[in-house]
C-alpha positions as a Python dict, from the first residue, in 0.01 Angstrom:
ca = {
    (1, 'X'): (0, 0, 0),
    (2, 'X'): (275, -162, 241),
    (3, 'X'): (535, 86, 60),
    (4, 'X'): (302, 393, 107),
    (5, 'X'): (262, 332, 459),
    (6, 'X'): (594, 244, 552),
    (7, 'X'): (704, 542, 358),
    (8, 'X'): (467, 744, 557),
    (9, 'X'): (562, 631, 881),
    (10, 'X'): (939, 692, 808),
    (11, 'X'): (839, 1065, 666),
    (12, 'X'): (612, 1144, 975),
    (13, 'X'): (913, 1037, 1224),
    (14, 'X'): (1150, 1247, 1044),
    (15, 'X'): (913, 1541, 1019),
    (16, 'X'): (875, 1543, 1394),
    (17, 'X'): (1227, 1469, 1487),
    (18, 'X'): (1383, 1781, 1278),
    (19, 'X'): (1497, 1916, 1624),
    (20, 'X'): (1691, 1615, 1702),
    (21, 'X'): (1906, 1694, 1396),
    (22, 'X'): (1989, 2074, 1460),
    (23, 'X'): (2280, 1996, 1678),
    (24, 'X'): (2324, 1636, 1774),
    (25, 'X'): (2635, 1708, 1952),
    (26, 'X'): (2437, 1917, 2200),
    (27, 'X'): (2254, 1717, 2450),
    (28, 'X'): (2003, 1973, 2525),
    (29, 'X'): (1882, 1988, 2192),
    (30, 'X'): (1800, 1618, 2167),
    (31, 'X'): (1434, 1565, 2131),
    (32, 'X'): (1302, 1199, 2217),
    (33, 'X'): (1138, 1035, 1912),
    (34, 'X'): (860, 888, 2125),
    (35, 'X'): (758, 1220, 2284),
    (36, 'X'): (709, 1340, 1919),
    (37, 'X'): (564, 1013, 1778),
    (38, 'X'): (308, 837, 1997),
    (39, 'X'): (441, 491, 2096),
    (40, 'X'): (91, 404, 1962),
    (41, 'X'): (119, 542, 1628),
    (42, 'X'): (443, 343, 1568),
    (43, 'X'): (343, 11, 1724),
    (44, 'X'): (-25, -5, 1551),
    (45, 'X'): (140, 116, 1236),
    (46, 'X'): (406, -148, 1271),
    (47, 'X'): (160, -440, 1362),
    (48, 'X'): (-55, -375, 1062),
    (49, 'X'): (223, -356, 810),
    (50, 'X'): (325, -718, 979),
    (51, 'X'): (21, -848, 940),
    (52, 'X'): (23, -742, 565),
    (53, 'X'): (390, -910, 546),
    (54, 'X'): (274, -1214, 702),
    (55, 'X'): (25, -1275, 424),
    (56, 'X'): (321, -1280, 144),
    (57, 'X'): (298, -916, 63),
    (58, 'X'): (678, -849, 63),
    (59, 'X'): (857, -509, 109),
    (60, 'X'): (1205, -432, 86),
    (61, 'X'): (1307, -232, 398),
    (62, 'X'): (1545, 54, 317),
    (63, 'X'): (1810, 196, 538),
    (64, 'X'): (1582, 501, 664),
    (65, 'X'): (1372, 236, 829),
    (66, 'X'): (1623, 76, 1009),
    (67, 'X'): (1769, 453, 1121),
    (68, 'X'): (1429, 505, 1224),
    (69, 'X'): (1401, 220, 1467),
    (70, 'X'): (1734, 284, 1577),
    (71, 'X'): (1628, 640, 1714),
    (72, 'X'): (1367, 442, 1925),
    (73, 'X'): (1561, 202, 2061),
    (74, 'X'): (1890, 385, 2099),
    (75, 'X'): (1775, 535, 2435),
    (76, 'X'): (1617, 396, 2724),
    (77, 'X'): (1418, 720, 2769),
    (78, 'X'): (1228, 662, 2407),
    (79, 'X'): (1187, 273, 2502),
    (80, 'X'): (1020, 358, 2858),
    (81, 'X'): (746, 543, 2688),
    (82, 'X'): (628, 223, 2523),
    (83, 'X'): (360, 24, 2718),
    (84, 'X'): (431, -335, 2758),
    (85, 'X'): (176, -433, 2510),
    (86, 'X'): (340, -164, 2251),
    (87, 'X'): (655, -300, 2331),
    (88, 'X'): (541, -662, 2245),
    (89, 'X'): (356, -571, 1929),
    (90, 'X'): (646, -361, 1807),
    (91, 'X'): (904, -653, 1860),
    (92, 'X'): (665, -899, 1692),
    (93, 'X'): (599, -661, 1402),
    (94, 'X'): (989, -589, 1368),
    (95, 'X'): (1036, -941, 1353),
    (96, 'X'): (772, -1024, 1097),
    (97, 'X'): (853, -751, 872),
    (98, 'X'): (1227, -838, 887),
    (99, 'X'): (1124, -1231, 845),
    (100, 'X'): (940, -1124, 494),
    (101, 'X'): (1168, -865, 388),
    (102, 'X'): (1491, -806, 155),
    (103, 'X'): (1761, -630, 392),
    (104, 'X'): (2067, -458, 237),
    (105, 'X'): (2391, -620, 352),
    (106, 'X'): (2481, -266, 499),
    (107, 'X'): (2193, -257, 736),
    (108, 'X'): (2256, -584, 936),
    (109, 'X'): (2467, -390, 1168),
    (110, 'X'): (2192, -153, 1250),
    (111, 'X'): (1925, -420, 1280),
    (112, 'X'): (2200, -593, 1531),
    (113, 'X'): (2201, -277, 1723),
    (114, 'X'): (1805, -228, 1735),
    (115, 'X'): (1791, -611, 1883),
    (116, 'X'): (2067, -551, 2145),
    (117, 'X'): (1890, -206, 2267),
    (118, 'X'): (1540, -390, 2282),
    (119, 'X'): (1697, -703, 2469),
    (120, 'X'): (1875, -483, 2718),
    (121, 'X'): (1569, -281, 2767),
    (122, 'X'): (1348, -594, 2843),
    (123, 'X'): (1626, -748, 3112),
    (124, 'X'): (1634, -393, 3267),
    (125, 'X'): (1250, -349, 3279),
    (126, 'X'): (1180, -720, 3392),
    (127, 'X'): (1398, -664, 3716),
    (128, 'X'): (1111, -365, 3786),
    (129, 'X'): (798, -499, 3945),
    (130, 'X'): (611, -186, 3775),
    (131, 'X'): (642, -362, 3433),
    (132, 'X'): (436, -643, 3390),
    (133, 'X'): (378, -831, 3008),
    (134, 'X'): (38, -1010, 2956),
    (135, 'X'): (99, -1392, 2828),
    (136, 'X'): (57, -1282, 2454),
    (137, 'X'): (302, -958, 2498),
    (138, 'X'): (554, -1222, 2695),
    (139, 'X'): (543, -1470, 2410),
    (140, 'X'): (546, -1235, 2119),
    (141, 'X'): (863, -1073, 2254),
    (142, 'X'): (1016, -1420, 2293),
    (143, 'X'): (897, -1546, 1942),
    (144, 'X'): (997, -1163, 1798),
    (145, 'X'): (1366, -1176, 1973),
    (146, 'X'): (1432, -1560, 1857),
    (147, 'X'): (1350, -1478, 1484),
    (148, 'X'): (1553, -1160, 1477),
    (149, 'X'): (1843, -1327, 1624),
    (150, 'X'): (1856, -1612, 1393),
    (151, 'X'): (1855, -1341, 1096),
    (152, 'X'): (2153, -1123, 1257),
    (153, 'X'): (2337, -1445, 1346),
    (154, 'X'): (2361, -1515, 981),
    (155, 'X'): (2523, -1214, 917),
    (156, 'X'): (2724, -1067, 1233),
    (157, 'X'): (2843, -1234, 1574),
    (158, 'X'): (2603, -1241, 1838),
    (159, 'X'): (2673, -1092, 2205),
    (160, 'X'): (2607, -1437, 2400),
    (161, 'X'): (2641, -1285, 2764),
    (162, 'X'): (2363, -1056, 2657),
    (163, 'X'): (2152, -1328, 2505),
    (164, 'X'): (2177, -1547, 2826),
    (165, 'X'): (2093, -1278, 3052),
    (166, 'X'): (1773, -1200, 2830),
    (167, 'X'): (1682, -1570, 2814),
    (168, 'X'): (1711, -1591, 3217),
    (169, 'X'): (1528, -1293, 3242),
    (170, 'X'): (1211, -1398, 3052),
    (171, 'X'): (1244, -1748, 3199),
    (172, 'X'): (1211, -1610, 3562),
    (173, 'X'): (916, -1390, 3435),
    (174, 'X'): (725, -1650, 3265),
    (175, 'X'): (769, -1972, 3493),
    (176, 'X'): (579, -1808, 3804),
    (177, 'X'): (291, -1688, 3566),
    (178, 'X'): (278, -2007, 3349),
    (179, 'X'): (-90, -2119, 3484),
    (180, 'X'): (-218, -1814, 3302),
    (181, 'X'): (-68, -1887, 2978),
    (182, 'X'): (-296, -2039, 2711),
    (183, 'X'): (-147, -2309, 2499),
    (184, 'X'): (-52, -2103, 2206),
    (185, 'X'): (135, -1853, 2416),
    (186, 'X'): (318, -2173, 2584),
    (187, 'X'): (420, -2322, 2230),
    (188, 'X'): (517, -1978, 2103),
    (189, 'X'): (762, -1904, 2418),
    (190, 'X'): (892, -2273, 2397),
    (191, 'X'): (964, -2254, 2040),
    (192, 'X'): (1136, -1925, 2070),
    (193, 'X'): (1409, -2017, 2347),
    (194, 'X'): (1433, -2345, 2138),
    (195, 'X'): (1510, -2137, 1838),
    (196, 'X'): (1781, -1939, 2019),
    (197, 'X'): (1971, -2234, 2152),
    (198, 'X'): (1963, -2379, 1785),
    (199, 'X'): (2091, -2044, 1648),
    (200, 'X'): (2391, -2052, 1890),
    (201, 'X'): (2459, -2417, 1822),
    (202, 'X'): (2430, -2525, 2189),
    (203, 'X'): (2382, -2883, 2208),
    (204, 'X'): (2264, -3003, 2532),
    (205, 'X'): (2190, -3388, 2595),
    (206, 'X'): (2177, -3427, 2981),
    (207, 'X'): (1990, -3115, 3099),
    (208, 'X'): (1920, -3243, 3454),
    (209, 'X'): (2300, -3210, 3545),
    (210, 'X'): (2372, -2908, 3333),
    (211, 'X'): (2398, -2627, 3586),
    (212, 'X'): (2499, -2341, 3323),
    (213, 'X'): (2132, -2355, 3151),
    (214, 'X'): (1931, -2444, 3429),
    (215, 'X'): (1660, -2203, 3350),
    (216, 'X'): (1609, -2347, 3027),
    (217, 'X'): (1550, -2650, 3213),
    (218, 'X'): (1310, -2515, 3446),
    (219, 'X'): (1133, -2394, 3177),
    (220, 'X'): (1100, -2707, 3001),
    (221, 'X'): (968, -2900, 3314),
    (222, 'X'): (733, -2619, 3391),
    (223, 'X'): (581, -2643, 3044),
    (224, 'X'): (575, -3016, 3087),
    (225, 'X'): (400, -2963, 3395),
    (226, 'X'): (130, -2763, 3221),
    (227, 'X'): (50, -3036, 2971),
    (228, 'X'): (20, -3277, 3264),
    (229, 'X'): (-218, -3068, 3465),
    (230, 'X'): (-419, -2896, 3196),
    (231, 'X'): (-748, -3002, 2995),
    (232, 'X'): (-608, -3145, 2669),
    (233, 'X'): (-911, -3064, 2463),
    (234, 'X'): (-798, -2691, 2473),
    (235, 'X'): (-468, -2770, 2334),
    (236, 'X'): (-478, -2725, 1954),
    (237, 'X'): (-289, -2923, 1661),
    (238, 'X'): (-62, -2661, 1608),
    (239, 'X'): (-16, -2622, 1993),
    (240, 'X'): (79, -3017, 2009),
    (241, 'X'): (309, -3001, 1714),
    (242, 'X'): (496, -2708, 1829),
    (243, 'X'): (576, -2807, 2165),
    (244, 'X'): (681, -3131, 2051),
    (245, 'X'): (919, -2996, 1772),
    (246, 'X'): (1045, -2749, 1997),
    (247, 'X'): (1121, -3027, 2283),
    (248, 'X'): (1316, -3220, 1980),
    (249, 'X'): (1475, -2916, 1904),
    (250, 'X'): (1624, -2879, 2236),
    (251, 'X'): (1732, -3228, 2244),
    (252, 'X'): (1498, -3337, 2525),
    (253, 'X'): (1509, -3712, 2493),
    (254, 'X'): (1159, -3880, 2413),
    (255, 'X'): (1226, -4128, 2713),
    (256, 'X'): (1303, -3864, 2965),
    (257, 'X'): (1007, -3628, 2919),
    (258, 'X'): (653, -3715, 2999),
    (259, 'X'): (511, -3448, 2758),
    (260, 'X'): (589, -3672, 2469),
    (261, 'X'): (384, -3977, 2557),
    (262, 'X'): (55, -3738, 2661),
    (263, 'X'): (85, -3507, 2344),
    (264, 'X'): (161, -3825, 2119),
    (265, 'X'): (-134, -3984, 2263),
    (266, 'X'): (-330, -3690, 2186),
    (267, 'X'): (-216, -3685, 1843),
    (268, 'X'): (-317, -4015, 1771),
    (269, 'X'): (-685, -3988, 1912),
    (270, 'X'): (-691, -3667, 1678),
    (271, 'X'): (-472, -3706, 1376),
    (272, 'X'): (-729, -3652, 1125),
    (273, 'X'): (-764, -3302, 1216),
    (274, 'X'): (-353, -3214, 1192),
    (275, 'X'): (-230, -3035, 904),
    (276, 'X'): (51, -3155, 670),
    (277, 'X'): (296, -2931, 841),
    (278, 'X'): (196, -3029, 1174),
    (279, 'X'): (224, -3407, 1101),
    (280, 'X'): (558, -3361, 960),
    (281, 'X'): (682, -3165, 1261),
    (282, 'X'): (559, -3462, 1472),
    (283, 'X'): (730, -3707, 1287),
    (284, 'X'): (1044, -3508, 1268),
    (285, 'X'): (1016, -3477, 1646),
    (286, 'X'): (980, -3853, 1715),
    (287, 'X'): (1300, -3951, 1508),
    (288, 'X'): (1509, -3669, 1636),
    (289, 'X'): (1396, -3673, 2012),
    (290, 'X'): (1617, -4006, 2050),
    (291, 'X'): (1320, -4280, 1948),
    (292, 'X'): (1498, -4424, 1635),
    (293, 'X'): (1871, -4530, 1737),
    (294, 'X'): (2082, -4754, 1508),
    (295, 'X'): (1765, -4825, 1290),
    (296, 'X'): (1627, -5036, 1588),
    (297, 'X'): (1244, -5004, 1585),
    (298, 'X'): (1167, -5332, 1772),
    (299, 'X'): (1129, -5274, 2140),
    (300, 'X'): (860, -5378, 2383),
    (301, 'X'): (637, -5174, 2618),
    (302, 'X'): (339, -4941, 2619),
    (303, 'X'): (555, -4631, 2529),
    (304, 'X'): (667, -4833, 2224),
    (305, 'X'): (305, -4914, 2089),
    (306, 'X'): (248, -4570, 2132),
    (307, 'X'): (503, -4475, 1879),
    (308, 'X'): (414, -4711, 1663),
    (309, 'X'): (33, -4613, 1664),
    (310, 'X'): (173, -4265, 1579),
    (311, 'X'): (349, -4351, 1310),
    (312, 'X'): (68, -4532, 1183),
    (313, 'X'): (-131, -4210, 1194),
    (314, 'X'): (132, -4026, 1021),
    (315, 'X'): (202, -4286, 739),
    (316, 'X'): (-174, -4330, 669),
    (317, 'X'): (-177, -3923, 617),
    (318, 'X'): (89, -3951, 374),
    (319, 'X'): (10, -4256, 190),
    (320, 'X'): (-353, -4145, 121),
    (321, 'X'): (-279, -3782, 45),
    (322, 'X'): (77, -3701, -56),
    (323, 'X'): (-15, -3414, -268),
    (324, 'X'): (-129, -3240, 37),
    (325, 'X'): (230, -3252, 158),
    (326, 'X'): (508, -2993, 27),
    (327, 'X'): (846, -3144, -65),
    (328, 'X'): (1017, -3043, 289),
    (329, 'X'): (717, -3182, 452),
    (330, 'X'): (749, -3531, 302),
    (331, 'X'): (1112, -3501, 362),
    (332, 'X'): (1044, -3445, 715),
}
């Protein structure tokens, strides 16, 4: 079914863009794809396919699929026809499809062009006050672009300047609106920025004094402020584990960022509701964030007591139900 749906979408776009191929050298004959195929048709179909793919129904994306996307993304006039929701859904869907599909080696350069085109478009539109993403749309874009960047990074060189411009533009948009972001959207966005920095092998340990990446530090502190000020009962286990995991991925030291102690306290109070993956992410975050150093675990203070409690909760779950943990989760 997924193969049939993708083929139908590609064929539809090819049929409606026949005029585009009459004389590609003549600008007047160029018909914009989004005028022929409605953006909602494209985003809705891709979103449905991505939901199937996320349920482990795999599909091998062929070259025609990526050529179709390049036609969409290759011209700002095409992209301008997409509403913010359609843009967010399309980027999320593309990232999910790519994540669950086999891609031919020769198609990676096309995927790179598509990703750069969307990033450039987002940077351009966020500078205009008339283009407003809702929290879920913004977090979908951060999550989707982060996954796409990690995919093309393995196969091609990255335009680091464009990526930094994109990160700054998204952060400048999200931070003033962060109080409207539900916990899931907060953790998705934080995870996305952490994923981008990890992909580019950027290691920063002194965030306070790093002027080059001040925007990311501003975003991390804004997330921490939200953790401090909100009612924590709205933070689900996945929210808690993802925020802790992302902070650790960004090398935010566990002794310097108050969000760790707040969220670890919440974990200790509700550890029985945490799935194995969420538990292993928290264990990995504690170790990676600077607590375990030279094997020294015997330190005094309330925070050390909290760490001991958290490890006790983690160890209890692993000891009594090791069969529920996958090999990688046990390793973490």
